[in-house]
């Protein structure tokens, strides 16, 4: 019962971790905007999110068969694709080069800045979803 | 690794850009310097940036791998009345191009600003994350 209560939170927390990861990647791109030969990286959020959520469903299906290192049926199994790790699905892609330059640097600073702002707004949105859901759960628990 | 490594990444970029700004300042300061008695004038310097991997695949910082001296020939100006003029009346000056250096300076300062903004945004997001559930 509790799992169904927090499954929405689980989803949002995965999204939050992915957003943080993407923020880090974009920050690296902006930091290396003047480095010769640097190739801009980016995360395909949709694909990464799909692989993160499918990983959790695999872990959930495993928990029913109680095979993944659980010594007691009442124990909560460790998710293989936990919140802290992103699994194998979050492979970094390469951003397409818009204006080729002589030094081999493929960072488009305008695009990176736009991505950075976009990603930070979405990060904040995810945070608000989490806050709202946890408030909902809390008020359900307290019954007030 | 969390978003905290953004501070390392952007911090390394800020330090690299400020080193670049330092070199530009030194070049501009010496743009009109004349050669000493040994005939060796000031040679313009340029920093070379290099990517530094930081922990994971996703974060990459910057460092200044080397500071190179320009190989362009020193400028010779005909000024026979100058105390440092040679037998033919030429004064050897530095090979710094002030226009190039000004462009370099603007580019460095913009990149610096960009990275400061990135750090500020990361700080705001982390502070909001700290307030989660309150």
Short mmCIF file of C-alpha atoms in Angstrom, two decimals:
data_model
loop_
_atom_site.label_atom_id
_atom_site.label_comp_id
_atom_site.label_asym_id
_atom_site.label_seq_id
_atom_site.Cartn_x
_atom_site.Cartn_y
_atom_site.Cartn_z
CA UNK A 1 0.00 0.00 0.00
CA UNK A 2 2.81 2.33 0.91
CA UNK A 3 4.51 1.58 -2.40
CA UNK A 4 1.48 2.83 -4.31
CA UNK A 5 1.50 5.92 -2.11
CA UNK A 6 5.10 6.82 -2.95
CA UNK A 7 5.37 5.54 -6.51
CA UNK A 8 4.69 9.02 -7.84
CA UNK A 9 7.46 10.38 -5.63
CA UNK A 10 9.77 7.68 -6.93
CA UNK A 11 9.14 8.74 -10.49
CA UNK A 12 9.74 12.41 -9.68
CA UNK A 13 12.92 11.67 -7.77
CA UNK A 14 14.31 9.82 -10.79
CA UNK A 15 13.42 12.79 -12.95
CA UNK A 16 15.17 15.06 -10.46
CA UNK A 17 18.37 13.01 -10.55
CA UNK A 18 18.33 13.03 -14.36
CA UNK A 19 17.75 16.78 -14.41
CA UNK A 20 20.70 17.28 -12.05
CA UNK A 21 22.82 15.09 -14.31
CA UNK A 22 21.84 17.07 -17.37
CA UNK A 23 22.53 20.34 -15.53
CA UNK A 24 26.03 19.07 -14.81
CA UNK A 25 26.61 18.09 -18.42
CA UNK A 26 25.50 21.49 -19.70
CA UNK A 27 27.66 23.23 -17.10
CA UNK A 28 30.62 21.28 -18.45
CA UNK A 29 29.79 22.36 -21.97
CA UNK A 30 29.64 26.01 -20.93
CA UNK A 31 32.88 25.67 -18.99
CA UNK A 32 34.61 24.23 -22.06
CA UNK A 33 33.21 26.77 -24.53
CA UNK A 34 36.75 27.98 -25.34
CA UNK A 35 38.63 24.68 -25.17
CA UNK A 36 39.97 23.55 -28.56
CA UNK A 37 38.78 20.10 -29.60
CA UNK A 38 36.09 19.81 -26.94
CA UNK A 39 32.95 18.02 -28.10
CA UNK A 40 29.64 19.12 -26.56
CA UNK A 41 27.69 16.38 -24.75
CA UNK A 42 24.04 16.14 -23.86
CA UNK A 43 21.56 13.73 -22.28
CA UNK A 44 18.55 12.51 -24.22
CA UNK A 45 16.14 13.07 -21.35
CA UNK A 46 13.29 11.08 -22.83
CA UNK A 47 15.39 7.97 -23.43
CA UNK A 48 17.15 8.27 -20.08
CA UNK A 49 13.86 8.66 -18.23
CA UNK A 50 12.36 5.69 -20.08
CA UNK A 51 15.29 3.48 -19.16
CA UNK A 52 15.27 4.70 -15.54
CA UNK A 53 11.59 3.94 -15.09
CA UNK A 54 11.73 0.59 -16.89
CA UNK A 55 14.61 -0.36 -14.59
CA UNK A 56 12.43 0.21 -11.57
CA UNK A 57 9.64 -1.96 -12.96
CA UNK A 58 12.15 -4.77 -13.51
CA UNK A 59 13.26 -4.39 -9.90
CA UNK A 60 9.64 -4.48 -8.78
CA UNK A 61 8.92 -7.64 -10.74
CA UNK A 62 12.04 -9.20 -9.28
CA UNK A 63 10.85 -8.39 -5.79
CA UNK A 64 7.82 -10.63 -6.26
CA UNK A 65 10.05 -13.62 -6.99
CA UNK A 66 12.32 -12.66 -4.03
CA UNK A 67 15.52 -13.64 -5.75
CA UNK A 68 17.64 -10.50 -5.63
CA UNK A 69 19.51 -11.03 -2.39
CA UNK A 70 16.49 -10.82 -0.10
CA UNK A 71 16.68 -13.16 2.87
CA UNK A 72 13.19 -12.55 4.19
CA UNK A 73 9.96 -12.13 2.22
CA UNK A 74 9.11 -9.09 4.32
CA UNK A 75 12.27 -7.24 3.32
CA UNK A 76 12.17 -4.50 0.75
CA UNK A 77 14.50 -5.52 -2.10
CA UNK A 78 17.28 -3.21 -3.18
CA UNK A 79 16.38 -1.67 -6.49
CA UNK A 80 19.08 -2.45 -9.02
CA UNK A 81 18.40 0.79 -10.72
CA UNK A 82 18.36 2.88 -7.57
CA UNK A 83 17.62 6.55 -7.27
CA UNK A 84 21.28 7.50 -6.86
CA UNK A 85 22.46 5.67 -9.95
CA UNK A 86 21.13 6.14 -13.42
CA UNK A 87 21.81 2.69 -14.76
CA UNK A 88 23.05 2.09 -18.26
CA UNK A 89 20.35 4.04 -20.00
CA UNK A 90 21.81 7.49 -19.40
CA UNK A 91 24.53 7.23 -22.00
CA UNK A 92 25.69 10.65 -23.03
CA UNK A 93 25.10 11.69 -26.58
CA UNK A 94 26.92 14.25 -28.65
CA UNK A 95 25.22 17.53 -29.42
CA UNK A 96 24.93 18.25 -33.13
CA UNK A 97 27.31 20.92 -34.34
CA UNK A 98 25.51 24.00 -35.61
CA UNK A 99 28.40 26.21 -36.63
CA UNK A 100 31.62 24.28 -37.22
CA UNK A 101 34.75 26.03 -35.96
CA UNK A 102 38.40 25.72 -36.88
CA UNK A 103 39.53 24.48 -33.46
CA UNK A 104 37.17 21.49 -33.43
CA UNK A 105 35.07 22.83 -30.54
CA UNK A 106 31.41 21.97 -31.06
CA UNK A 107 29.86 23.99 -28.20
CA UNK A 108 27.09 26.33 -29.33
CA UNK A 109 27.05 28.76 -26.41
CA UNK A 110 23.63 30.23 -27.19
CA UNK A 111 22.03 26.82 -27.32
CA UNK A 112 23.79 25.70 -24.16
CA UNK A 113 22.64 28.78 -22.28
CA UNK A 114 19.07 28.20 -23.44
CA UNK A 115 19.30 24.51 -22.46
CA UNK A 116 20.72 25.46 -19.09
CA UNK A 117 17.86 27.82 -18.27
CA UNK A 118 15.28 25.37 -19.63
CA UNK A 119 16.74 22.55 -17.57
CA UNK A 120 16.87 24.60 -14.38
CA UNK A 121 13.22 25.59 -14.74
CA UNK A 122 12.26 21.96 -15.24
CA UNK A 123 14.37 20.97 -12.26
CA UNK A 124 12.46 23.47 -10.13
CA UNK A 125 9.16 22.20 -11.51
CA UNK A 126 10.11 18.65 -10.52
CA UNK A 127 11.04 19.93 -7.07
CA UNK A 128 7.64 21.55 -6.71
CA UNK A 129 5.91 18.32 -7.77
CA UNK A 130 7.85 16.46 -5.10
CA UNK A 131 7.02 19.07 -2.48
CA UNK A 132 3.34 19.00 -3.40
CA UNK A 133 3.15 15.23 -3.36
CA UNK A 134 4.96 14.93 -0.05
CA UNK A 135 2.58 17.51 1.42
CA UNK A 136 -0.35 15.47 0.13
CA UNK A 137 1.03 12.27 1.66
CA UNK A 138 1.73 14.05 4.94
CA UNK A 139 -1.76 15.40 5.18
CA UNK A 140 -3.13 11.93 4.39
CA UNK A 141 -0.98 10.46 7.17
CA UNK A 142 -1.93 13.10 9.70
CA UNK A 143 -5.56 12.99 8.69
CA UNK A 144 -6.12 16.65 9.38
CA UNK B 1 27.78 12.48 -8.04
CA UNK B 2 25.41 15.29 -7.39
CA UNK B 3 25.12 18.80 -8.73
CA UNK B 4 27.88 19.91 -6.37
CA UNK B 5 30.47 19.10 -9.00
CA UNK B 6 29.08 21.99 -11.08
CA UNK B 7 31.00 24.23 -8.70
CA UNK B 8 34.21 22.36 -9.46
CA UNK B 9 33.60 22.47 -13.21
CA UNK B 10 32.61 26.13 -13.39
CA UNK B 11 35.25 27.03 -10.83
CA UNK B 12 37.96 25.50 -13.00
CA UNK B 13 36.61 27.42 -16.00
CA UNK B 14 36.58 30.68 -14.04
CA UNK B 15 40.13 30.19 -12.91
CA UNK B 16 41.24 29.33 -16.46
CA UNK B 17 39.48 32.38 -17.89
CA UNK B 18 40.96 34.65 -15.25
CA UNK B 19 44.40 33.33 -16.12
CA UNK B 20 43.64 34.15 -19.75
CA UNK B 21 42.58 37.65 -18.67
CA UNK B 22 45.84 37.95 -16.76
CA UNK B 23 47.87 37.07 -19.83
CA UNK B 24 45.87 39.57 -21.91
CA UNK B 25 46.57 42.27 -19.32
CA UNK B 26 50.26 41.47 -19.43
CA UNK B 27 50.26 41.59 -23.25
CA UNK B 28 48.42 44.91 -23.35
CA UNK B 29 50.69 46.41 -20.70
CA UNK B 30 53.73 45.47 -22.75
CA UNK B 31 52.27 46.34 -26.15
CA UNK B 32 54.53 49.38 -26.54
CA UNK B 33 57.54 48.10 -24.64
CA UNK B 34 60.80 48.48 -26.54
CA UNK B 35 63.52 45.87 -26.61
CA UNK B 36 66.28 46.06 -24.03
CA UNK B 37 69.99 46.21 -24.82
CA UNK B 38 69.99 42.50 -25.75
CA UNK B 39 67.53 43.16 -28.58
CA UNK B 40 64.93 40.78 -27.17
CA UNK B 41 61.56 42.54 -27.07
CA UNK B 42 58.45 41.33 -25.27
CA UNK B 43 56.70 38.47 -27.06
CA UNK B 44 52.93 38.20 -26.77
CA UNK B 45 51.64 35.22 -24.79
CA UNK B 46 48.59 33.02 -25.27
CA UNK B 47 47.07 30.47 -22.92
CA UNK B 48 46.19 26.98 -24.19
CA UNK B 49 43.05 25.44 -22.69
CA UNK B 50 42.66 21.74 -22.08
CA UNK B 51 39.73 19.62 -20.88
CA UNK B 52 40.11 17.91 -17.50
CA UNK B 53 37.79 14.96 -16.79
CA UNK B 54 36.24 15.33 -13.33
CA UNK B 55 35.01 12.10 -11.88
CA UNK B 56 32.30 11.03 -14.26
CA UNK B 57 31.65 11.15 -17.97
CA UNK B 58 29.23 14.01 -17.59
CA UNK B 59 31.49 16.60 -16.00
CA UNK B 60 34.54 18.06 -17.66
CA UNK B 61 36.50 21.00 -16.32
CA UNK B 62 39.10 23.21 -17.94
CA UNK B 63 42.69 23.95 -17.15
CA UNK B 64 45.42 26.01 -18.72
CA UNK B 65 47.83 23.42 -20.06
CA UNK B 66 50.51 25.86 -21.16
CA UNK B 67 51.26 29.50 -21.85
CA UNK B 68 52.90 29.90 -25.23
CA UNK B 69 54.87 32.79 -26.60
CA UNK B 70 53.89 34.12 -29.96
CA UNK B 71 56.33 33.34 -32.76
CA UNK B 72 55.50 36.40 -34.81
CA UNK B 73 58.45 38.69 -35.61
CA UNK B 74 58.99 41.67 -33.35
CA UNK B 75 57.75 44.98 -34.68
CA UNK B 76 60.40 47.41 -35.99
CA UNK B 77 59.59 51.10 -36.03
CA UNK B 78 61.75 53.73 -37.69
CA UNK B 79 62.50 56.34 -35.04
CA UNK B 80 66.13 57.51 -35.17
CA UNK B 81 65.73 59.95 -32.30
CA UNK B 82 64.74 57.18 -29.87
CA UNK B 83 67.45 56.33 -27.35
CA UNK B 84 67.05 52.60 -28.05
CA UNK B 85 67.30 52.97 -31.84
CA UNK B 86 69.87 50.76 -33.58
CA UNK B 87 72.46 51.88 -36.13
CA UNK B 88 69.84 52.14 -38.90
CA UNK B 89 67.42 54.10 -36.72
CA UNK B 90 64.96 51.24 -36.02
CA UNK B 91 63.44 50.59 -32.61
CA UNK B 92 62.39 47.01 -31.82
CA UNK B 93 59.02 46.76 -30.10
CA UNK B 94 56.86 43.88 -28.86
CA UNK B 95 54.88 41.75 -31.33
CA UNK B 96 51.57 42.27 -29.48
CA UNK B 97 48.56 43.24 -31.60
CA UNK B 98 46.41 45.38 -29.26
CA UNK B 99 43.22 44.83 -31.29
CA UNK B 100 43.55 41.04 -31.03
CA UNK B 101 44.18 41.36 -27.32
CA UNK B 102 41.09 43.50 -26.80
CA UNK B 103 38.96 40.89 -28.60
CA UNK B 104 40.57 38.19 -26.47
CA UNK B 105 39.79 40.20 -23.35
CA UNK B 106 36.10 40.59 -24.23
CA UNK B 107 35.81 36.89 -25.03
CA UNK B 108 37.45 35.93 -21.73
CA UNK B 109 35.26 38.25 -19.69
CA UNK B 110 32.07 36.96 -21.34
CA UNK B 111 33.06 33.37 -20.69
CA UNK B 112 33.84 34.28 -17.10
CA UNK B 113 30.39 35.85 -16.70
CA UNK B 114 28.73 32.80 -18.22
CA UNK B 115 30.36 30.51 -15.72
CA UNK B 116 29.50 32.76 -12.79
CA UNK B 117 25.87 32.63 -13.90
CA UNK B 118 26.02 28.84 -14.13
CA UNK B 119 27.32 28.68 -10.57
CA UNK B 120 24.62 31.04 -9.33
CA UNK B 121 21.88 28.97 -10.95
CA UNK B 122 23.32 25.75 -9.53
CA UNK B 123 23.45 27.36 -6.08
CA UNK B 124 19.82 28.48 -6.31
CA UNK B 125 18.71 25.01 -7.36
CA UNK B 126 20.68 23.32 -4.59
CA UNK B 127 19.26 25.69 -1.98
CA UNK B 128 15.75 24.94 -3.22
CA UNK B 129 16.54 21.23 -3.04
CA UNK B 130 17.59 21.71 0.58
CA UNK B 131 14.19 23.18 1.34
CA UNK B 132 12.42 20.14 -0.08
CA UNK B 133 9.47 18.99 2.03
CA UNK B 134 9.25 22.14 4.11
#
